[in-house]
Short mmCIF file of C-alpha atoms in Angstrom, two decimals:
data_model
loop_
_atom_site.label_atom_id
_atom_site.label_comp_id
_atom_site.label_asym_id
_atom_site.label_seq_id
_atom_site.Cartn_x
_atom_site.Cartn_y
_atom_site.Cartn_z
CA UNK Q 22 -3.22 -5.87 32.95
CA UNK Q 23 -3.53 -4.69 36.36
CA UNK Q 24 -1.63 -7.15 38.46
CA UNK Q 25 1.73 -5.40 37.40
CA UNK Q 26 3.36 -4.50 40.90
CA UNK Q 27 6.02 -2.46 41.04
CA UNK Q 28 9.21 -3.67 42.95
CA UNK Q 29 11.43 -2.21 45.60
CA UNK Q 30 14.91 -0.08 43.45
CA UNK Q 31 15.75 2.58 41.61
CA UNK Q 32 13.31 4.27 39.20
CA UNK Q 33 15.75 4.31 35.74
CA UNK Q 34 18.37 2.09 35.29
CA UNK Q 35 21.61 3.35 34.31
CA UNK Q 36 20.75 4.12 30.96
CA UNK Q 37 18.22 6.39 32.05
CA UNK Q 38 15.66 4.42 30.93
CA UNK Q 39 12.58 3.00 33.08
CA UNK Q 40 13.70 0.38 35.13
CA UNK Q 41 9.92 -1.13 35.43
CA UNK Q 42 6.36 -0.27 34.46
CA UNK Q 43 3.85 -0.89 36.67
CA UNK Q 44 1.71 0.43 40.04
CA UNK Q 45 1.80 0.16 43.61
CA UNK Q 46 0.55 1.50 46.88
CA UNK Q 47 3.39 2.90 48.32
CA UNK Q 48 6.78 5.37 47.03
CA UNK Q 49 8.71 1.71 46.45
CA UNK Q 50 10.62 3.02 43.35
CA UNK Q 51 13.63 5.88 43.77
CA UNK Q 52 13.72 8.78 41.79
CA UNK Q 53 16.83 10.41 40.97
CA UNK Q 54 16.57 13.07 38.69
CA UNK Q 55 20.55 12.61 38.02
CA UNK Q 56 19.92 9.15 36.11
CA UNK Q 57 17.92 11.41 33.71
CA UNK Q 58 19.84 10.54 30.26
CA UNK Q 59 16.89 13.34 28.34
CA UNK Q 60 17.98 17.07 28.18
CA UNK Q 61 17.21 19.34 31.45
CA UNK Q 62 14.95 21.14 29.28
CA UNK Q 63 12.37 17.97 29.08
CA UNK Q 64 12.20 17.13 32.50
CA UNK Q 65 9.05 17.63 34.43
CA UNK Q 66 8.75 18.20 37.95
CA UNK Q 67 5.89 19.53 40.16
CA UNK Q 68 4.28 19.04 43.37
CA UNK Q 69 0.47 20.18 43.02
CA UNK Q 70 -1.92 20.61 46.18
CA UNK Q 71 -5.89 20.81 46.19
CA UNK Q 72 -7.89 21.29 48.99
CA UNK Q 73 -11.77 21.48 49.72
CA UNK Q 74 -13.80 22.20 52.38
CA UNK Q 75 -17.49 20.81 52.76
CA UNK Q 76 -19.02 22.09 55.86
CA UNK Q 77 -21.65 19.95 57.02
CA UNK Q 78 -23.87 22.43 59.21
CA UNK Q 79 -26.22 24.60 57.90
CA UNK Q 80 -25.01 27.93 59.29
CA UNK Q 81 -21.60 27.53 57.99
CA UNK Q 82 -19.78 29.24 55.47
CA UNK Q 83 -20.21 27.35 51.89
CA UNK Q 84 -17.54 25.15 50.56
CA UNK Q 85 -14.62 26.45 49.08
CA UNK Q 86 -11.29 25.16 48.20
CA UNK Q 87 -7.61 26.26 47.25
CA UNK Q 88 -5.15 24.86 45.02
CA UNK Q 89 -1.45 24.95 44.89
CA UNK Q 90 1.31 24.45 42.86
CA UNK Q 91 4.92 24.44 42.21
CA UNK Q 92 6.78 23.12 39.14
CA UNK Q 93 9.74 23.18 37.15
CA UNK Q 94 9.05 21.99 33.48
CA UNK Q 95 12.28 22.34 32.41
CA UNK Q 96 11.89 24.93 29.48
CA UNK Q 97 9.49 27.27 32.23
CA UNK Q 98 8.57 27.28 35.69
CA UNK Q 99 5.53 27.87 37.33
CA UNK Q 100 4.09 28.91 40.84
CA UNK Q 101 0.42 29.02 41.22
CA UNK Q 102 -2.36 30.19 43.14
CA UNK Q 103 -6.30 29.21 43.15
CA UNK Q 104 -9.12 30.28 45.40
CA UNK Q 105 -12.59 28.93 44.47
CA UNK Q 106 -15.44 29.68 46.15
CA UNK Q 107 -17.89 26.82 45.51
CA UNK Q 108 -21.13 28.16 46.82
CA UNK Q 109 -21.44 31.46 44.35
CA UNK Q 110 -19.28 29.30 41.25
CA UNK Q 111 -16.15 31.66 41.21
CA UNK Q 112 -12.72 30.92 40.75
CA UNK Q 113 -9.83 32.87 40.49
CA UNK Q 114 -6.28 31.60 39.10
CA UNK Q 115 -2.98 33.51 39.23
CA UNK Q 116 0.26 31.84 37.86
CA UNK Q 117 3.96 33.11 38.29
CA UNK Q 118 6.15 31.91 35.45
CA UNK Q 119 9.87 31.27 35.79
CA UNK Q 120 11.76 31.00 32.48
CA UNK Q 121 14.31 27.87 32.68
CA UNK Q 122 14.71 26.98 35.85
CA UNK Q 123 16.68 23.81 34.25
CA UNK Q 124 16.32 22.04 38.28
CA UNK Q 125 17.34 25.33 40.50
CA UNK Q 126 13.65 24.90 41.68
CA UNK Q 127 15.53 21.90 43.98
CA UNK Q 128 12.12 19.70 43.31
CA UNK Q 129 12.72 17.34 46.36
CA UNK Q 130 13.38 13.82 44.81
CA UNK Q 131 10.78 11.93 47.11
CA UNK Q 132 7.19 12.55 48.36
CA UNK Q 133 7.71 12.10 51.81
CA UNK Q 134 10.96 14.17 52.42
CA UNK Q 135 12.21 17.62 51.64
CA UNK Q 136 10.42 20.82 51.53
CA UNK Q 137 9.59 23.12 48.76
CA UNK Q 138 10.52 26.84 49.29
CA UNK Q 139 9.46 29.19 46.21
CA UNK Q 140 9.61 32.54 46.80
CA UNK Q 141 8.84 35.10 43.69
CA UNK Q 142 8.96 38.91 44.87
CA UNK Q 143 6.20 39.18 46.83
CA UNK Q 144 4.95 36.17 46.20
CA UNK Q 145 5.55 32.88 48.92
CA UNK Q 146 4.93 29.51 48.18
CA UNK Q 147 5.97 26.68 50.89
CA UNK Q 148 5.50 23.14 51.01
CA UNK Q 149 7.41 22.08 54.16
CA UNK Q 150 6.94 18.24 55.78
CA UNK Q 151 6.49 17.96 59.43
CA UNK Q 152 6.30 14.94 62.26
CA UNK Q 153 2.25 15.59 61.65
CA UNK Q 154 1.96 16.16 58.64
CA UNK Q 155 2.36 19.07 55.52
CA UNK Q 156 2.27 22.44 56.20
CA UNK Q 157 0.95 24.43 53.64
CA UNK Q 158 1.93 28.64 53.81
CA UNK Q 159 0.68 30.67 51.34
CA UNK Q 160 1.50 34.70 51.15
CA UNK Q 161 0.26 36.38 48.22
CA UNK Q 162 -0.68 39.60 48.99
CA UNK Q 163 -1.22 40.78 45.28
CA UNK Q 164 -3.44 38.44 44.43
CA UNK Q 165 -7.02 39.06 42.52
CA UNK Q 166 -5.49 42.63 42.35
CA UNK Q 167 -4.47 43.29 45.34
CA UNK Q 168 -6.90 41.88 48.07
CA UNK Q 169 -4.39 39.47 49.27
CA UNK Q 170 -4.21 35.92 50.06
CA UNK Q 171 -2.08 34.55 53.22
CA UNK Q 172 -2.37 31.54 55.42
CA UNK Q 173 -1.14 28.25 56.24
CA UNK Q 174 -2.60 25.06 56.65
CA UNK Q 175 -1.58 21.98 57.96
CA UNK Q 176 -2.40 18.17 56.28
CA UNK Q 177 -2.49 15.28 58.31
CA UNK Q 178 -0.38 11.88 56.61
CA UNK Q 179 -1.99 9.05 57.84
CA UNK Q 180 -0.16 5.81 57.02
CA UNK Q 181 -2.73 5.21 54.36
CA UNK Q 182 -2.00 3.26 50.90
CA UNK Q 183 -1.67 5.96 47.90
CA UNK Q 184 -1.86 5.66 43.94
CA UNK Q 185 1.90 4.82 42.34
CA UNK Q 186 2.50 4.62 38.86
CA UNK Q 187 5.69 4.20 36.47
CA UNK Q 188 4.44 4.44 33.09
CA UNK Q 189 6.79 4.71 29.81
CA UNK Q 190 5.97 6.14 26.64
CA UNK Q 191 5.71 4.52 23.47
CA UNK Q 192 8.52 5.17 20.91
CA UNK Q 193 10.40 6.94 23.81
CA UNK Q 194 12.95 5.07 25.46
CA UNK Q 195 14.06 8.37 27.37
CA UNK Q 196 10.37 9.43 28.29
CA UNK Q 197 9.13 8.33 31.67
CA UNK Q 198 6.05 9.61 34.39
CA UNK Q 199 6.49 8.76 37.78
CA UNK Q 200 3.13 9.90 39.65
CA UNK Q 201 2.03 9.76 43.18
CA UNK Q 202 -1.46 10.74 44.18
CA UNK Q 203 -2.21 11.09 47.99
CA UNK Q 204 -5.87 11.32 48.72
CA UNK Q 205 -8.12 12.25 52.06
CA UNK Q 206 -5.31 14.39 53.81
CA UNK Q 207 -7.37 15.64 56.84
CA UNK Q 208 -6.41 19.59 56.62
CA UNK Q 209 -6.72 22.29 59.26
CA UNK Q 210 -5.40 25.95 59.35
CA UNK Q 211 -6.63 29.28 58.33
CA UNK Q 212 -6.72 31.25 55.14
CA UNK Q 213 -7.40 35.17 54.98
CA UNK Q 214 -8.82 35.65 51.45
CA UNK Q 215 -9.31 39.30 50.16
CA UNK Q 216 -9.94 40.33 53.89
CA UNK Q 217 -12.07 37.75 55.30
CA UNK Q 218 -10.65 34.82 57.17
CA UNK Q 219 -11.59 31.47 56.61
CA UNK Q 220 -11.24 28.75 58.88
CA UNK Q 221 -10.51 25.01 58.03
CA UNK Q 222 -11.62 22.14 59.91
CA UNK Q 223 -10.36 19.07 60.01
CA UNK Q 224 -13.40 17.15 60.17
CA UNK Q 225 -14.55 18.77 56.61
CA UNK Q 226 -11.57 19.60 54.75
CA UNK Q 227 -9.76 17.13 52.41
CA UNK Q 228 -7.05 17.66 50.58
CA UNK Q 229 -4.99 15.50 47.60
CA UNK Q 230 -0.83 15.81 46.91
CA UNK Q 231 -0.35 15.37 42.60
CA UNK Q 232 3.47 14.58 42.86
CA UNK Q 233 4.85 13.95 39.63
CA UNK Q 234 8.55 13.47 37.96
CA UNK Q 235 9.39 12.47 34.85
CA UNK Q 236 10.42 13.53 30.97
CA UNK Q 237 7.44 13.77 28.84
CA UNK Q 238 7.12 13.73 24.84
CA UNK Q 239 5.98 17.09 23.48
CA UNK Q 240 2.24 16.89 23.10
CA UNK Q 241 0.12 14.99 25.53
CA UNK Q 242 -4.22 15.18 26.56
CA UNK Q 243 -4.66 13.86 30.09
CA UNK Q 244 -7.94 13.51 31.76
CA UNK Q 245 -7.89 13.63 35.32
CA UNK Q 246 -10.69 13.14 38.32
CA UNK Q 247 -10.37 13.13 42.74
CA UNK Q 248 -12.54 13.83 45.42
CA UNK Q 249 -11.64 13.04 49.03
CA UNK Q 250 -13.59 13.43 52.08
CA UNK Q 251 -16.32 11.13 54.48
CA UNK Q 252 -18.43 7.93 53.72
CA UNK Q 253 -20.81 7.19 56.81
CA UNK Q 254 -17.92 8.47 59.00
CA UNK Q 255 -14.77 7.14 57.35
CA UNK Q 256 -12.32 8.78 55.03
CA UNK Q 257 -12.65 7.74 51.25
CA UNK Q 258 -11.58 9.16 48.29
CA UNK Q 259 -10.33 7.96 44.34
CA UNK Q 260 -8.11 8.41 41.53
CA UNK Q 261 -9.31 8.42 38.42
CA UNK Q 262 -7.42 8.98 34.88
CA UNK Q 263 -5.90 8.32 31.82
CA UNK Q 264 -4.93 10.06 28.08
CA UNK Q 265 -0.72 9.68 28.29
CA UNK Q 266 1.88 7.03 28.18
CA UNK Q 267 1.87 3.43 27.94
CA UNK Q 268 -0.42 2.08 30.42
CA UNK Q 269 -0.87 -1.52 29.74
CA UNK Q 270 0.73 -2.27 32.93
CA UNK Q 271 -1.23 -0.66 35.06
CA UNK Q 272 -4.08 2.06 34.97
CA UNK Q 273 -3.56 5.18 37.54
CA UNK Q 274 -7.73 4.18 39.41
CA UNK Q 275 -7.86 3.50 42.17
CA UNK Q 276 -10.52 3.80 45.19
CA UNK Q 277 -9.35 4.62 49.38
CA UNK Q 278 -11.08 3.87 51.54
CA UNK Q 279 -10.11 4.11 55.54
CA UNK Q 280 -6.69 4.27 54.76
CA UNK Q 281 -7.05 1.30 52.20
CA UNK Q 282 -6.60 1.85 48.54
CA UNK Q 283 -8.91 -0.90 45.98
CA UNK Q 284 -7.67 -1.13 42.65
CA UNK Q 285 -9.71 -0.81 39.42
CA UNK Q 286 -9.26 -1.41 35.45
CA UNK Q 287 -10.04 1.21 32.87
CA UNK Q 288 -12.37 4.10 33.91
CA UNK Q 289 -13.95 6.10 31.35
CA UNK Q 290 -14.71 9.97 31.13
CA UNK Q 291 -17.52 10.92 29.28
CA UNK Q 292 -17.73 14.77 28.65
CA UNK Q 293 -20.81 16.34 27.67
CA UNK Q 294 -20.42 17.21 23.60
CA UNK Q 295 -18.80 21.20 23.24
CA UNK Q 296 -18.72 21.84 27.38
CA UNK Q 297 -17.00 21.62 30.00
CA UNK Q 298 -19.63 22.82 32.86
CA UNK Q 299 -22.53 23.44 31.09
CA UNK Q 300 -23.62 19.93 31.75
CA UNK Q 301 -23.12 16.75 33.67
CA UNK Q 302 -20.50 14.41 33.58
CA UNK Q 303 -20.84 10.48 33.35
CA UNK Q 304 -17.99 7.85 34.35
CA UNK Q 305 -18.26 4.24 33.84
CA UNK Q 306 -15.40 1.74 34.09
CA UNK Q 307 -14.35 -1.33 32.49
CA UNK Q 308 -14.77 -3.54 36.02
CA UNK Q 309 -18.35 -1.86 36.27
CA UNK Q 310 -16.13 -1.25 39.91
CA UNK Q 311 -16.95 3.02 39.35
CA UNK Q 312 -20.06 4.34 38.36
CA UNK Q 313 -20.71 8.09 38.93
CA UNK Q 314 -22.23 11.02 37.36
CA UNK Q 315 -20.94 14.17 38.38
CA UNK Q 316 -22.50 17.54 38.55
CA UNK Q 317 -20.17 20.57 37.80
CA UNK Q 318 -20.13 23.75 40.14
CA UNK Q 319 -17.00 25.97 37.91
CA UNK Q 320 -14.64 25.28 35.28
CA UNK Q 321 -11.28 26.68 36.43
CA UNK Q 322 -9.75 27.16 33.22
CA UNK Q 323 -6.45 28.61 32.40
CA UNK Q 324 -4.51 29.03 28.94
CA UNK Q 325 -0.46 29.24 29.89
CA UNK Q 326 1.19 30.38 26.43
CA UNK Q 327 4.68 30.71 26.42
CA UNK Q 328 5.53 30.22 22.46
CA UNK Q 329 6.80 26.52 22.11
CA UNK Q 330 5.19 25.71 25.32
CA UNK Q 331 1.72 25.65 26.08
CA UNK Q 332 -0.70 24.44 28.40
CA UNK Q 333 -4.52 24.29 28.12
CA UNK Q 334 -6.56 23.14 31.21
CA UNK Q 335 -10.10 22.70 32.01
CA UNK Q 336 -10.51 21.22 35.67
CA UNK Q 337 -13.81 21.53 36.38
CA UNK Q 338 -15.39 21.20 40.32
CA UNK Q 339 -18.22 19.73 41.25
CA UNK Q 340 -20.02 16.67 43.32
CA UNK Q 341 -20.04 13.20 42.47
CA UNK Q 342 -22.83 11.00 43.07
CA UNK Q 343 -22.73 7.17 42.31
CA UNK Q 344 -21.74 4.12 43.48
CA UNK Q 345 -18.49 1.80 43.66
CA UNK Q 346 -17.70 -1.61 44.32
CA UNK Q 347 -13.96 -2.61 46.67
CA UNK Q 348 -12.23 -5.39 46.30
CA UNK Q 349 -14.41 -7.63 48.73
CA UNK Q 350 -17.22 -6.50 46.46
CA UNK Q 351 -18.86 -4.33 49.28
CA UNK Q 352 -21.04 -1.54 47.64
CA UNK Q 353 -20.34 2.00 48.63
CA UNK Q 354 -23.33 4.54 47.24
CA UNK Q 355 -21.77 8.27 47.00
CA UNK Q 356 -23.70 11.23 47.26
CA UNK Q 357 -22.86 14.98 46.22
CA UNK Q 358 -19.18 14.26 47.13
CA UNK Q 359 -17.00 16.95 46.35
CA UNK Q 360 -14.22 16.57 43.53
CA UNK Q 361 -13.14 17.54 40.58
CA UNK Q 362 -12.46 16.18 37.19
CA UNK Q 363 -10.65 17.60 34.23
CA UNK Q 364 -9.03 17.43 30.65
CA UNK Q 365 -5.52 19.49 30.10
CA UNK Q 366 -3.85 19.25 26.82
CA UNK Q 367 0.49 20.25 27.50
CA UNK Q 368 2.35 21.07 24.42
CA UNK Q 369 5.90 21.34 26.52
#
């Protein structure tokens, strides 16, 4: 079930309908949202940032990370902000809603071209590609009332493989996802956060691009896991999920490691019963390829509720510890990596 590779052309044929499911390592399929055949108000697009910081040294400042995203959903639209601070287990969330942007958001049509310029009163949101890299600028100076966040922050693209996936839905000839996950983007920059400046170094702050497009059926439960940063000195990081679509052509796991991304079947969340972060995590896979547990530091919950729409997300941070097994069948053991995993439930 895994050995569906996606080939080079467009994403929907002219119907508007997936032209083939399936995963690769690379943006090999086109999207253009004008082969859409589904109303405006189902399509889904949104470019989603996370970044964390692990300072190794003692006398360092404790990890923290920030999170970043821009969307248009078709019925709403949605800018948001996240600061966590992982060593006292706070998080704070603030989300600007647009109602029907219907594609003015100009969502840029591939991951490796075209910037992202959102700004919302006060509020400044840009995602802008450079010969480096991504730069990441941030100005909220209202945020967690009024102390103010500002920075930028700039992500290093290495020529590294990525998770691509095309999956249909069942039932829906319209529906479509077409995800790209970029993992262990070396990130550098500065952040001012309620006053007090934070610096980013690139030798201990990773960060992951969620790029998604697509038209979605109305109620959908994803589950959702990343980490991304250093294993004995070289970069690795994973994709791990599952809950939506028809994936019998391809699963969205996959392991990277220096640059080189390792494919794996079916992995399997298993929540502790009636919690989200009152308790670890375990993860096994079909393969027996991933095998973590994973301790959670905060649950960065949020409840969007916009009548018809709604979106309920838990994505709780925390360290993995483990072991997995790439392709060659060399054994990796992970300790206290940094990550996250989550469950969100969309009704949009």
């Amino acid at each position: 079930m895994q050995q569906q590779r996606l080939s080079p052309g467009p994403l929907l044929d002219d119907r508007g309908r997936l032209e083939q499911a399936g995963w690769a390592t690379t943006e090999i399929r086109t999207y253009d949202r004008a082969r859409i055949s589904a109303s405006r108000l189902r399509i889904k697009e949104w470019d989603y940032y996370c970044l964390i910081s692990d300072p190794a040294s003692d006398d360092a400042a404790g990890p923290v990370g920030l999170a970043l995203t821009v969307a248009d959903n078709g019925y709403m639209g949605l800018v948001g902000v996240s600061w966590l601070d992982l060593a006292a287990g706070t998080e704070v969330t603030e989300n600007k809603l647009i109602p029907f942007p219907l594609g003015r958001m100009r969502m840029p049509s591939s991951a490796d071209a075209g910037d992202v310029v959102v700004h919302r009163g006060a509020l400044r949101v840009e995602f802008r590609h450079e010969t480096r890299g991504r730069r990441l600028i941030v100005d909220h100076p209202g945020f967690d009332g009024g102390r103010g966040l500002s920075g930028e922050l700039l992500l290093q693209q290495p020529a590294d493989d990525r998770m691509v996936i095309a999956t249909p839905f069942p039932r829906a000839p319209k529906a479509f996802y077409y995800n790209q996950k970029v993992n262990c983007l070396p990130a550098s920059g500065t952040l001012t956060v309620r006053g007090v400046r934070h610096e980013f170094d690139a030798a201990s702050t990773f960060g992951v691009l969620d790029w998604g497009r697509g038209v979605w059926t109305y109620d959908n439960t994803w589950y959702w896991g990343s980490a991304s940063g250093l294993h004995q000195g070289a970069r690795f990081g994973f994709n791990i999920g599952y809950g939506f679509g028809d994936t019998t052509a391809a699963s969205e796991n996959m392991l990277f490691h220096d640059g080189i991304a390792h494919k794996l079947d079916r992995v399997h969340f298993h929540r502790p019963h009636g919690t989200y972060a009152g308790g670890p995590w375990r993860f096994t896979s079909s393969d027996s390829r991933f095998e973590m547990d994973f301790e959670p530091i905060v649950d960065r919950a949020a409840d969007v509720d916009a009548l018809v729409l709604r979106s309920t997300q838990h994505q709780v941070f925390g360290r993995y510890s483990g072991h997995v097994l790439l392709d060659d069948g060399t054994r990796l053991e992970i300790e206290n990596l940094l990550g996250f995993a989550e469950e969100v439930r969309n009704r949009w």
